[in-house]
XYZ file of C-alpha atoms in Angstrom:
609
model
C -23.878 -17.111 4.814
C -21.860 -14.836 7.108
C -20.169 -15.989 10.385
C -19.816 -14.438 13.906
C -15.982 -14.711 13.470
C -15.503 -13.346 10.049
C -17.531 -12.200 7.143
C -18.626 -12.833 3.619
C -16.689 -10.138 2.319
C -13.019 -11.535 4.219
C -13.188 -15.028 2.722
C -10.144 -15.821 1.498
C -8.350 -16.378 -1.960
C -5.342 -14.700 -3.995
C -7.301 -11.881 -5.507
C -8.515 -8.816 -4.650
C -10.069 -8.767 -1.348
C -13.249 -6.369 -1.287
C -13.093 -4.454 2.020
C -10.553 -2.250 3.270
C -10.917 -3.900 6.572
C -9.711 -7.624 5.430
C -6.751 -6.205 3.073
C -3.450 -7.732 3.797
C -0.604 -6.463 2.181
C 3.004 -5.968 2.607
C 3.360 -2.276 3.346
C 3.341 -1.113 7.138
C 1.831 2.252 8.562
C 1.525 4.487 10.651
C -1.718 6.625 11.279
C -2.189 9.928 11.610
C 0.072 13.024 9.895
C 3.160 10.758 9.265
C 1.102 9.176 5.871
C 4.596 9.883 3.784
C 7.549 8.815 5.713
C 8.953 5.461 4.049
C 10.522 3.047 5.825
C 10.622 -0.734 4.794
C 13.020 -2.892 6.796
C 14.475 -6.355 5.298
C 15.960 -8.193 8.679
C 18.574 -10.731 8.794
C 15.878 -13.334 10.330
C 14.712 -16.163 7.784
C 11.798 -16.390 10.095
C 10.675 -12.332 9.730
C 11.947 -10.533 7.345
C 9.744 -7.687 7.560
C 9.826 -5.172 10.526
C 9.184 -1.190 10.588
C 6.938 1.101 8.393
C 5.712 1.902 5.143
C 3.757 5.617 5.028
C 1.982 6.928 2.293
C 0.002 9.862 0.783
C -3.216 9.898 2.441
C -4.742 10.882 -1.167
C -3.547 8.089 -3.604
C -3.507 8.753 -7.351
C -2.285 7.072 -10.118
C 0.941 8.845 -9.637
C 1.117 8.450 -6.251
C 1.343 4.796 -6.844
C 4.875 4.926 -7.723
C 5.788 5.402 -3.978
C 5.388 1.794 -3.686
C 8.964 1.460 -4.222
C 10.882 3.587 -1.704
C 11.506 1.545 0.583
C 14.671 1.538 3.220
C 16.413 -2.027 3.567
C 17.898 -2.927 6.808
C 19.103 -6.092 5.824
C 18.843 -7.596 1.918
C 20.356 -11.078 3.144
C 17.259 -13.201 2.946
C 15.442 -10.534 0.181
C 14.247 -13.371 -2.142
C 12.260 -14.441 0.753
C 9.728 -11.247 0.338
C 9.082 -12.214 -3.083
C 7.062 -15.087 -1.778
C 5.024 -12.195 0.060
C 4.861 -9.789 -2.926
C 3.718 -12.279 -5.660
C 1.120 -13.247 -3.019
C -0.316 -9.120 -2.427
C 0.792 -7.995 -6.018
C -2.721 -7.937 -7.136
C -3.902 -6.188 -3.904
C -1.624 -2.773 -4.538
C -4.399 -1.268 -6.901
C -7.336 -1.819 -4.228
C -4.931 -0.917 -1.328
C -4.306 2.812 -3.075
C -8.362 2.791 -4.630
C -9.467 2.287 -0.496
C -6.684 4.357 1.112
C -6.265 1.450 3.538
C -2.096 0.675 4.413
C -2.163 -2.301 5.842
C 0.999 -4.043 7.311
C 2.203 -7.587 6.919
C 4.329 -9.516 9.381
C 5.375 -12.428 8.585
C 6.557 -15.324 10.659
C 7.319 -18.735 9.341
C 4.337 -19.146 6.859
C 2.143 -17.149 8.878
C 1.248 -13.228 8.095
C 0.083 -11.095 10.687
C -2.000 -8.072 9.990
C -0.459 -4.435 11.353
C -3.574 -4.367 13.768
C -2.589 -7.219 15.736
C 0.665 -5.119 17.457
C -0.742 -1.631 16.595
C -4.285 -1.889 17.765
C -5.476 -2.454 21.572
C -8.236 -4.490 23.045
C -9.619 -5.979 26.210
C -13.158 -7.490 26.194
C -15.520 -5.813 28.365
C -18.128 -8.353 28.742
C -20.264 -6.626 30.659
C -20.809 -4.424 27.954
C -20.906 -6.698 24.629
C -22.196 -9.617 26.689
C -20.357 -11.961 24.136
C -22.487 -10.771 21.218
C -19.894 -11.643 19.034
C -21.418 -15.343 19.565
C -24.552 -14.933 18.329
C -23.595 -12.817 15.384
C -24.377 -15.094 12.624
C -25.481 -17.771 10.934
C -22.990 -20.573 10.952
C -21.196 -21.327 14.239
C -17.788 -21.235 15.062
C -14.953 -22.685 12.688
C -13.554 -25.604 13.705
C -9.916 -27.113 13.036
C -10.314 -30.735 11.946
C -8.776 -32.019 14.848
C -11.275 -29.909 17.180
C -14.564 -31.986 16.531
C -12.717 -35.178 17.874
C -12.783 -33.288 20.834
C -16.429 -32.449 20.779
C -17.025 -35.997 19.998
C -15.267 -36.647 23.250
C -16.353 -34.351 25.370
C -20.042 -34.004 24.901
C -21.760 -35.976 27.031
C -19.928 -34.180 29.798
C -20.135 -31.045 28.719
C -24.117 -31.041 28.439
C -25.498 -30.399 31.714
C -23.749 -27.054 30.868
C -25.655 -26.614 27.889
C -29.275 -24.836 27.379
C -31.987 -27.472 26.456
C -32.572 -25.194 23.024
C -29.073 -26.362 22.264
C -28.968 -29.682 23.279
C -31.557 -30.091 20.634
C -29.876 -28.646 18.040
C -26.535 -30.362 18.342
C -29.445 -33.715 18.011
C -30.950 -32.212 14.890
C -27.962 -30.722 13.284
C -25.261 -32.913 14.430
C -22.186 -32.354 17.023
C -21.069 -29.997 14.051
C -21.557 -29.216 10.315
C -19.664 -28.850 7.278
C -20.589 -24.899 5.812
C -19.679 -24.713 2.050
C -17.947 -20.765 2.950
C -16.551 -21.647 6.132
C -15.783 -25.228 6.405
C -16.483 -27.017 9.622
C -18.596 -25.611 12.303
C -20.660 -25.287 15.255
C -24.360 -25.905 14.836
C -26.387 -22.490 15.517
C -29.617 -22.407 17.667
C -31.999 -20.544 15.220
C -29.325 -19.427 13.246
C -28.193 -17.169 15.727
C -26.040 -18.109 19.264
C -24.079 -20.935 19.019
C -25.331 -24.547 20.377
C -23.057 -24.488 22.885
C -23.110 -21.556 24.089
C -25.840 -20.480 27.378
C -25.910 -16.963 29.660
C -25.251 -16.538 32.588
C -26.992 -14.441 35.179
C -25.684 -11.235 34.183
C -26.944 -12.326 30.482
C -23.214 -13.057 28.909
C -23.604 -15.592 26.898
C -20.653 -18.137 27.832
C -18.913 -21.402 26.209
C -20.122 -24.632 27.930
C -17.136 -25.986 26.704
C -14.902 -23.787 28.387
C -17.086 -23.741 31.676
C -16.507 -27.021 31.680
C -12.895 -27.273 31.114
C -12.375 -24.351 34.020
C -14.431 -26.974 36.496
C -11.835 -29.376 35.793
C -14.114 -31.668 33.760
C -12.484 -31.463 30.718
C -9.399 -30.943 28.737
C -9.854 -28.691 25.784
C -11.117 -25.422 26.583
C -13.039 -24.054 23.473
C -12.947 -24.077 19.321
C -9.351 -22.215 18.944
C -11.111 -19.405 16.723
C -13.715 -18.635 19.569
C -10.539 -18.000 21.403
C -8.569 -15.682 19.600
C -11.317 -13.659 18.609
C -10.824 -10.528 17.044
C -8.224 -12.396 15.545
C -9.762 -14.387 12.410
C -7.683 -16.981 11.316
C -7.556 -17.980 7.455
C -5.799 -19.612 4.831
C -5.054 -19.357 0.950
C -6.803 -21.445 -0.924
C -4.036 -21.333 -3.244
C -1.248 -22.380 -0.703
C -3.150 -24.003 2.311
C 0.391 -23.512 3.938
C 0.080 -19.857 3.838
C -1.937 -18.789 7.380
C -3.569 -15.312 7.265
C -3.910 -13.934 10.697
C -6.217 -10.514 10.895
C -7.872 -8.349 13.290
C -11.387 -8.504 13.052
C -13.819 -6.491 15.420
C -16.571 -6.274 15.167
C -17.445 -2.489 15.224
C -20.663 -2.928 16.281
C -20.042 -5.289 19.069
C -16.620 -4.007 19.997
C -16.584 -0.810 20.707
C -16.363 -0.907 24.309
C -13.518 -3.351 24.243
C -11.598 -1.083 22.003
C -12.119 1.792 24.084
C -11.038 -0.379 27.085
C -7.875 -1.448 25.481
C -6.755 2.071 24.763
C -7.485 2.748 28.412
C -5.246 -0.158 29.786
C -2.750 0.400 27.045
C -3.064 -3.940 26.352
C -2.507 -4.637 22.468
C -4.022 -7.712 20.816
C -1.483 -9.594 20.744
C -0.441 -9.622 24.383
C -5.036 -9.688 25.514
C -4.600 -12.820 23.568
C -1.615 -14.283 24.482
C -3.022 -17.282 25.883
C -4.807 -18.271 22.482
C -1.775 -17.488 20.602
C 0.796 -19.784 22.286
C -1.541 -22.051 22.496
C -2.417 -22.297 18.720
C 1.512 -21.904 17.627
C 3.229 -22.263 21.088
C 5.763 -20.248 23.090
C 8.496 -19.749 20.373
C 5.986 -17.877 18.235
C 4.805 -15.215 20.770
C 8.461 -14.270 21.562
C 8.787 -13.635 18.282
C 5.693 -11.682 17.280
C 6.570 -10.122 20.416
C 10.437 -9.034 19.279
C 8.713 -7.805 16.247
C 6.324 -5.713 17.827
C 9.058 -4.139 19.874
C 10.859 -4.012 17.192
C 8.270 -2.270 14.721
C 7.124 0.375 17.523
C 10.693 1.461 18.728
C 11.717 2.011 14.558
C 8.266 3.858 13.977
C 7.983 5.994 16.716
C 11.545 7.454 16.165
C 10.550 7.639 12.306
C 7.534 9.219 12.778
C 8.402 11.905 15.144
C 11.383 12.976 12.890
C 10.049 15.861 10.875
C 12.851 16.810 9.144
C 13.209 13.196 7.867
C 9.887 13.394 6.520
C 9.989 16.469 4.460
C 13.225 15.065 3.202
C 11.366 12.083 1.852
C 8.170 14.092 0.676
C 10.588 16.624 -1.034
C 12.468 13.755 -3.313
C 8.639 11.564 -3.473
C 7.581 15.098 -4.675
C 10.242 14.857 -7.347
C 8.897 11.406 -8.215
C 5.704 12.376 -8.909
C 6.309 15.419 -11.061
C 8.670 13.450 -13.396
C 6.957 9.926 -13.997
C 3.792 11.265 -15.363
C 5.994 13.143 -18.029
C 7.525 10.000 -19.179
C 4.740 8.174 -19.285
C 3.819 10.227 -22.173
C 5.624 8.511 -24.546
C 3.450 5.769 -24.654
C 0.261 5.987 -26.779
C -1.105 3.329 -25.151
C 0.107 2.250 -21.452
C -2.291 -0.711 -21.003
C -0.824 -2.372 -24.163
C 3.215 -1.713 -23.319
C 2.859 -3.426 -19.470
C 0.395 -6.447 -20.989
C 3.281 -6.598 -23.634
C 5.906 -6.544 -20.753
C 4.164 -9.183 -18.527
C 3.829 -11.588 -21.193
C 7.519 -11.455 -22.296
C 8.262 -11.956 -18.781
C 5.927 -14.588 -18.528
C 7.172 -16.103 -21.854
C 11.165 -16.037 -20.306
C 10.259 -17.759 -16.768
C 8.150 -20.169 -18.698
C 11.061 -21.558 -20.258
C 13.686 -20.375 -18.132
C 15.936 -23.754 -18.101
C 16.175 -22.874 -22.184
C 17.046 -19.260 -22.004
C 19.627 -19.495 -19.859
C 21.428 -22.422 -21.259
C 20.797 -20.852 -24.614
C 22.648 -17.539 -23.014
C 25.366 -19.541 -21.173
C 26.200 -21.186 -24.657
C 26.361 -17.729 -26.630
C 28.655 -15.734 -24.345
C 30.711 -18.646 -23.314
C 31.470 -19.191 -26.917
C 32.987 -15.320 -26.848
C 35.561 -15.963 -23.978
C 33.117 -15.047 -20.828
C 32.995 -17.973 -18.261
C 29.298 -18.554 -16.672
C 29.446 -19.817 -13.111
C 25.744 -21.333 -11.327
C 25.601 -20.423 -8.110
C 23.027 -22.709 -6.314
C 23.040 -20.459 -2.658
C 24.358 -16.671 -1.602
C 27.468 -18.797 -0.075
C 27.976 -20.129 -3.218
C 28.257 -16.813 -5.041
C 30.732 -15.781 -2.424
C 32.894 -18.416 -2.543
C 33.146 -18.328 -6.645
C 33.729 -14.530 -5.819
C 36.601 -14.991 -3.552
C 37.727 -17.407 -5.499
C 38.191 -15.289 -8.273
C 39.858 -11.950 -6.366
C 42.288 -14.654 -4.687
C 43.238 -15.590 -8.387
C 44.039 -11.886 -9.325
C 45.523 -10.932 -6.373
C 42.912 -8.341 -5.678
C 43.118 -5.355 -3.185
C 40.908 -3.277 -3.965
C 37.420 -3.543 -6.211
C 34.635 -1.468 -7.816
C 31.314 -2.125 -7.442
C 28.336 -0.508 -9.384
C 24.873 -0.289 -7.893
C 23.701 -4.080 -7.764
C 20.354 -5.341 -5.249
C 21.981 -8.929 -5.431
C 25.173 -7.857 -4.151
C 23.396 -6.599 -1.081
C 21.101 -10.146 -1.197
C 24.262 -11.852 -1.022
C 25.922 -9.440 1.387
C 29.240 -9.247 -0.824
C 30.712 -6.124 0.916
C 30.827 -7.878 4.197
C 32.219 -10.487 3.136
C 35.055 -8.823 0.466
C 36.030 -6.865 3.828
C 36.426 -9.847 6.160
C 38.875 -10.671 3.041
C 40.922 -7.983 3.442
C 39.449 -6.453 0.129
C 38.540 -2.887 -0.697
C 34.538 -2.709 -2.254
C 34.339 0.812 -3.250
C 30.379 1.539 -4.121
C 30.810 3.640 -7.230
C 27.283 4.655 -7.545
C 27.080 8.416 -6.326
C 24.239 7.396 -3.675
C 25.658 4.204 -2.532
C 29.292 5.808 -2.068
C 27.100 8.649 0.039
C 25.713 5.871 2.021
C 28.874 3.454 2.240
C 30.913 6.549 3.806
C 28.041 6.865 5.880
C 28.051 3.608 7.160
C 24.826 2.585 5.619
C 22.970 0.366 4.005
C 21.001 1.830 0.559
C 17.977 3.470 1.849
C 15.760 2.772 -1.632
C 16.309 0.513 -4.414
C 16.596 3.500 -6.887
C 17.714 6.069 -5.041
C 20.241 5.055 -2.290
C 20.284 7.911 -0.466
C 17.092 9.958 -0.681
C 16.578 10.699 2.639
C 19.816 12.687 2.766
C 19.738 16.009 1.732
C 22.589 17.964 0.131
C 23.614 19.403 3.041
C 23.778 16.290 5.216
C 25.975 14.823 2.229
C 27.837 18.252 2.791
C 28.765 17.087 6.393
C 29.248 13.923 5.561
C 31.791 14.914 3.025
C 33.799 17.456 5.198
C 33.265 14.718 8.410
C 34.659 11.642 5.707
C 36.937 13.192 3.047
C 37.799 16.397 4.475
C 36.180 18.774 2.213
C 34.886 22.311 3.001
C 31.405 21.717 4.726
C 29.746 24.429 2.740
C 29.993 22.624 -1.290
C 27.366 22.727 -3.552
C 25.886 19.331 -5.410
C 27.948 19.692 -8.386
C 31.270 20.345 -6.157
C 29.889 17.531 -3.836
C 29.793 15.219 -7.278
C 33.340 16.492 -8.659
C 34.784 15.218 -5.438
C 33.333 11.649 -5.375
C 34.152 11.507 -9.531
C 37.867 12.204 -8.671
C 38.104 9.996 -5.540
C 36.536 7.457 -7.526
C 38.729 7.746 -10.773
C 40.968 6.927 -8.356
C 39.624 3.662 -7.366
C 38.351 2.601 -10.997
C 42.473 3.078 -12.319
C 43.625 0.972 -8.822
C 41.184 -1.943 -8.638
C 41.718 -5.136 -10.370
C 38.566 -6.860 -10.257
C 34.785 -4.746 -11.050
C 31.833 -5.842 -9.832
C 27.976 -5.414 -11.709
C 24.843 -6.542 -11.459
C 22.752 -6.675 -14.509
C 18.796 -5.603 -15.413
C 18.746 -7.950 -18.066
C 20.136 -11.380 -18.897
C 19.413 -11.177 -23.134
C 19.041 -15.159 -23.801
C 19.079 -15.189 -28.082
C 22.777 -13.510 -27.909
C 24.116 -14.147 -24.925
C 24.300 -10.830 -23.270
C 23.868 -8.527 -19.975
C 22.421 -5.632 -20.090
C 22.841 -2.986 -17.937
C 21.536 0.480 -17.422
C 22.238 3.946 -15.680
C 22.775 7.422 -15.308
C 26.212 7.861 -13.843
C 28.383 6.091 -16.188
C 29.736 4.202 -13.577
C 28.714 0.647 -14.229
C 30.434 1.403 -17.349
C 33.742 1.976 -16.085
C 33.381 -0.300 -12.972
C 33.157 -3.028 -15.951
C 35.257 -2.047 -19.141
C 38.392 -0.715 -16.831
C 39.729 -3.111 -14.399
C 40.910 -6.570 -16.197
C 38.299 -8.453 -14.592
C 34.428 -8.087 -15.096
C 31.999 -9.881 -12.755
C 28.422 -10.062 -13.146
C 26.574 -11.050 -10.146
C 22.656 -11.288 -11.439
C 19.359 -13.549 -10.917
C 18.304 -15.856 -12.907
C 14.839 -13.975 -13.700
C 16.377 -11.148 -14.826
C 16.166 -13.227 -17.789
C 14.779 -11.856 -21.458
C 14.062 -13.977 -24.453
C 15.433 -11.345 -26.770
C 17.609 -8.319 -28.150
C 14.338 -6.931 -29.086
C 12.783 -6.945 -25.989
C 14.688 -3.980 -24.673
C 13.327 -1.649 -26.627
C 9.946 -2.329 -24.910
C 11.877 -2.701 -21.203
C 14.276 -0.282 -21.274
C 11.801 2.835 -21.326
C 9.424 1.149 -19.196
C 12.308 0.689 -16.783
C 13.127 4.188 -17.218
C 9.925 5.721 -17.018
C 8.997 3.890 -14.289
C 12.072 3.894 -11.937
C 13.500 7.860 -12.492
C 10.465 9.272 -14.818
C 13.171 9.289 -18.007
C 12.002 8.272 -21.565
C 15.369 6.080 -21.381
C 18.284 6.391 -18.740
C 21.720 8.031 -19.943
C 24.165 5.034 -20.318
C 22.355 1.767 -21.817
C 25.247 -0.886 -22.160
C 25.140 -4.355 -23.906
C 28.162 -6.665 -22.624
C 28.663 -9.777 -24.539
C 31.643 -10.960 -23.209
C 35.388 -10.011 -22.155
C 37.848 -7.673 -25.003
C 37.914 -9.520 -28.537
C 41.017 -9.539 -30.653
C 39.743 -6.781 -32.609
C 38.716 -4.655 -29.840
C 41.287 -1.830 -28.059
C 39.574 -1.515 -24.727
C 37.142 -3.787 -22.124
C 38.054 -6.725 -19.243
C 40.519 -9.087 -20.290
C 38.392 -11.820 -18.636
C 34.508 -12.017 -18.099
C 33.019 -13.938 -15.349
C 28.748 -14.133 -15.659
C 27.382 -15.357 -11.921
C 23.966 -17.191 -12.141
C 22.768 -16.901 -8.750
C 19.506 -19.084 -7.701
C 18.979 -18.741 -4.024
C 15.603 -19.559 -3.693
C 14.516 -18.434 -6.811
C 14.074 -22.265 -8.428
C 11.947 -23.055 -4.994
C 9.317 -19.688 -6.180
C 9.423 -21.413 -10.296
C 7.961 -24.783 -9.154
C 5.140 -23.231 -6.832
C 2.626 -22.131 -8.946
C 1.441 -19.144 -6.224
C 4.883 -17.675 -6.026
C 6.753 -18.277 -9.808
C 4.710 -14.756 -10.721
C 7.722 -13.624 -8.302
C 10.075 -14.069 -10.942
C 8.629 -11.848 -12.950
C 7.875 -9.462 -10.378
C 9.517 -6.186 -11.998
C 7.229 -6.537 -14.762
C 4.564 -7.100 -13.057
C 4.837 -3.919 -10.646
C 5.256 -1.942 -13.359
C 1.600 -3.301 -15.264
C 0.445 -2.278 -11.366
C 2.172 1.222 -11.262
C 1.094 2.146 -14.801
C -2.647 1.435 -14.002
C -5.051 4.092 -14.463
């Protein structure tokens, strides 16, 4: 049965969806000849964290797939949030690229909001479509539960508006019906125009419901999803919470209000204003409408900057050349990621075991493990700590939960020194910037803005070449690494059956940021959690492969705890930071704890042929 409001094809659950049209994803566009500038902003708003642009290759491959990770973060502070999001549109990636169809999430609250709704523009013409999209279909309108109370109520007044045709309907069918697809609705008067529905003398079909409420007569206006049409309304069936908000025309039918919108220059959102704030109220519009401002100002300057595009093509190019050679070192791809996910699986499964089994095994060498229940948490113990050992000045390697938990901020407003020793994240600290990509800090920088940046920041000639560029930052930050006397880390993986961190990199500089000053954080999530030594050898090449097209990056480093009696070099003490916020809320719902294992999981969708 299809429905004049969506369509068989758009019905709802967590899987993939089956037309390009009623994908919903959480990777923003663009259109036209801007398909491979990246942008993907993380705000500092609990409420919507997602604002800005994704672009992509107009000509997805397999390769190509791998672009799903360069994105630019405006704001990490509230990151765990988006996991929520990407657990929910994991399985979607493959059918996105297979389509070509980018769609863009915004979400507010529990409530996503399809790219179309700010991007595309729309004003009925009703002279034209005559309200077609009324009669289009075989079930009637969908009705909230609360709605046929007020059909109950209102009926009897509302008839003498009604055509006789439908009057007898409502009698046979009932003042609405319960559709196995679509839930509650409005009966239909031979399947086709809706029972309550009549035209006028110009032939538009109108709502007698809504005639009657403009008379005075009445006080509800119309079924809520008659109103915001094109925008269908849905929800998960796997979270009922979750609210799926799409634009829907009907091609057919809607034509001429399309092309009337892009004449008056009114978007969706603000033709249906009225139906909006009326559905989730006042505070909601302002704040679809901040976004929209928001998302058009960012992509418009993004997407007229040429040079920053072929900067990003240029290192995506890079990308694309190098992962397939990696990839080679698997015989069989499809049986490495399946092998991946379920050791992932296998570790969140019994997460409350590994990590006490962990905590136990490194505590026992001299490391101290501290649980940090929020962000503010995992500041505090941090502060704590540099107050203890009277730290000026620290080193930081690349970490993604430092920036979650906004830890250079904070250090600063302490009077403390965070020097980013990562090449790209020093580039972007002297810059003044947050990392631009999770991998790649500063990839849409090219050697001669780092050049300027250089001779603008440290003084240097403005003419150096990337390996003089490099020997600068590796003696200004020998420097820092002989000064400090607290490092900071992250970790990829927490290694449960010995009690271990491991970390990975190119640079060498997690190495030193840990084993020189006398005091070694670790900052990491809990899911970064492994069941076992062994497991590297299947994660650490997938990680490589995956994240710089390597067979395995340059420095792989197990740390199992502060300098041992019999050891000559290392941290004198060892502090491991177990950092939850948010992640125990994703375990215990069963639609977001794939979250945890999200890493793996991208990977089994990267590596698909």
């Amino acid at each position: 049965m299809t429905n004049k409001h969506t369509s068989k094809a758009s019905s709802i659950d967590d899987s993939l969806l089956v037309t390009p049209n009623n994908i919903h994803g959480m990777f923003f566009k663009v259109g036209g000849d801007v398909a491979t500038a990246n942008q993907f902003f993380l705000t500092d708003s609990t409420k919507h964290f997602l604002r800005g642009a994704l672009y992509f290759d107009a000509t997805p491959n397999e390769d190509s797939l791998g672009i799903v990770n360069n994105f630019l973060v405006e704001d990490m502070r509230h990151i765990i949030n988006t996991f929520k999001w990407l657990s929910v549109y994991l399985s979607r990636i493959k059918h996105l690229f297979i389509t070509g169809k980018l769609p863009r999430m915004i979400a507010i609250d529990n409530k996503l909001i399809s790219d179309e709704v700010i991007q595309e523009q729309f004003v009925c013409d009703l002279n034209k479509c005559k309200g077609g999209c009324c009669e289009d279909g075989d079930a009637g309108a969908p009705l909230e539960d609360w709605e046929k109370k007020e059909i109950v109520q209102y009926l009897e007044i509302v008839k003498p508006y009604m055509t006789p045709a439908g009057i007898a309907e409502v009698n046979k069918q009932g003042k609405y019906l319960y559709d196995r697809e679509f839930g509650w609705v409005t009966p239909t008067v031979n399947g086709e125009i809706c029972a309550y529905g009549y035209r006028d003398e110009k032939g538009i079909i109108k709502c007698s419901f809504e005639q009657a409420y403009n008379d005075g007569k009445i006080g509800w206006k119309k079924p809520i999803s008659c109103h915001l049409f094109p925008i269908r309304v849905s929800r998960s069936k796997k979270d009922p919470d979750l609210e799926y908000l799409n634009y829907e025309p009907r091609q057919d039918l809607c034509s001429a209000a399309c092309t009337l919108g892009e004449k008056l220059k009114v978007p969706v959102y603000v033709f249906l204003k009225e139906s909006l704030v009326r559905k989730y109220g006042e505070a909601f519009y302002e704040e679809l409408s901040a976004i929209a401002a928001h998302i058009n100002t960012k992509s418009t300057i993004r997407a007229a900057d040429i040079e920053h595009r072929r900067k990003i093509n240029f290192n995506i190019s890079r990308y694309n050349n190098v992962v397939p050679q990696g990839k080679q070192q698997f015989i069989d791809v499809m049986t490495v990621r399946q092998r991946a996910k379920n050791a992932k699986w296998l570790a969140i499964e019994n997460l409350d075991k590994n990590l006490e089994q962990f905590e136990s095994q490194i505590t026992a060498r001299g490391a101290k493990v501290l649980w940090a229940e929020t962000a503010e948490q995992a500041l505090e113990e941090i502060g704590r700590i540099c107050k203890e050992k009277q730290c000026k000045t620290l080193v930081k390697s690349k970490s993604m939960v430092t920036e979650e938990i906004h830890l250079n901020q904070y250090l600063e407003s302490n009077g403390i020194e965070s020097v980013e020793t990562d090449l790209g994240e020093y580039i972007q600290q002297l810059d003044g910037e947050p990392p631009y990509h999770i991998v790649t800090p500063a990839m849409h920088k090219s050697k001669e803005d780092v050049a300027r940046l250089f001779a603008d920041k440290l003084g240097t000639p403005p003419n150096l070449t990337p390996e003089q560029l490099t020997l600068v930052a590796r003696h200004k930050l020998r420097e820092k690494y002989v000064q400090a006397e607290v490092g900071i880390t992250g970790a990829n993986f927490i290694i449960s059956d010995i009690g271990a961190v491991a970390v990975t990199e190119n640079e060498g500089n997690g190495r030193l940021s840990c084993a020189w000053p006398k005091t070694h954080i670790v900052i990491v999530g809990i899911e970064k959690v492994i069941p076992s030594l062994n497991d590297l050898a299947l994660f650490w090449p997938l990680l490589a492969t995956f994240g710089t097209g390597q067979k395995v990056t340059v420095y792989n480093t197990i740390i199992a705890g502060p300098r041992q009696t019999t050891e000559t070099d290392g941290p004198e003490e060892m502090y491991v930071i177990l950092l939850d916020n948010g992640r125990t809320n994703l375990l215990k719902n069963p639609v977001t704890r794939e979250a945890l294992y999200f890493m793996a999981l991208l990977i089994v969708v990267l590596s698909a042929a």
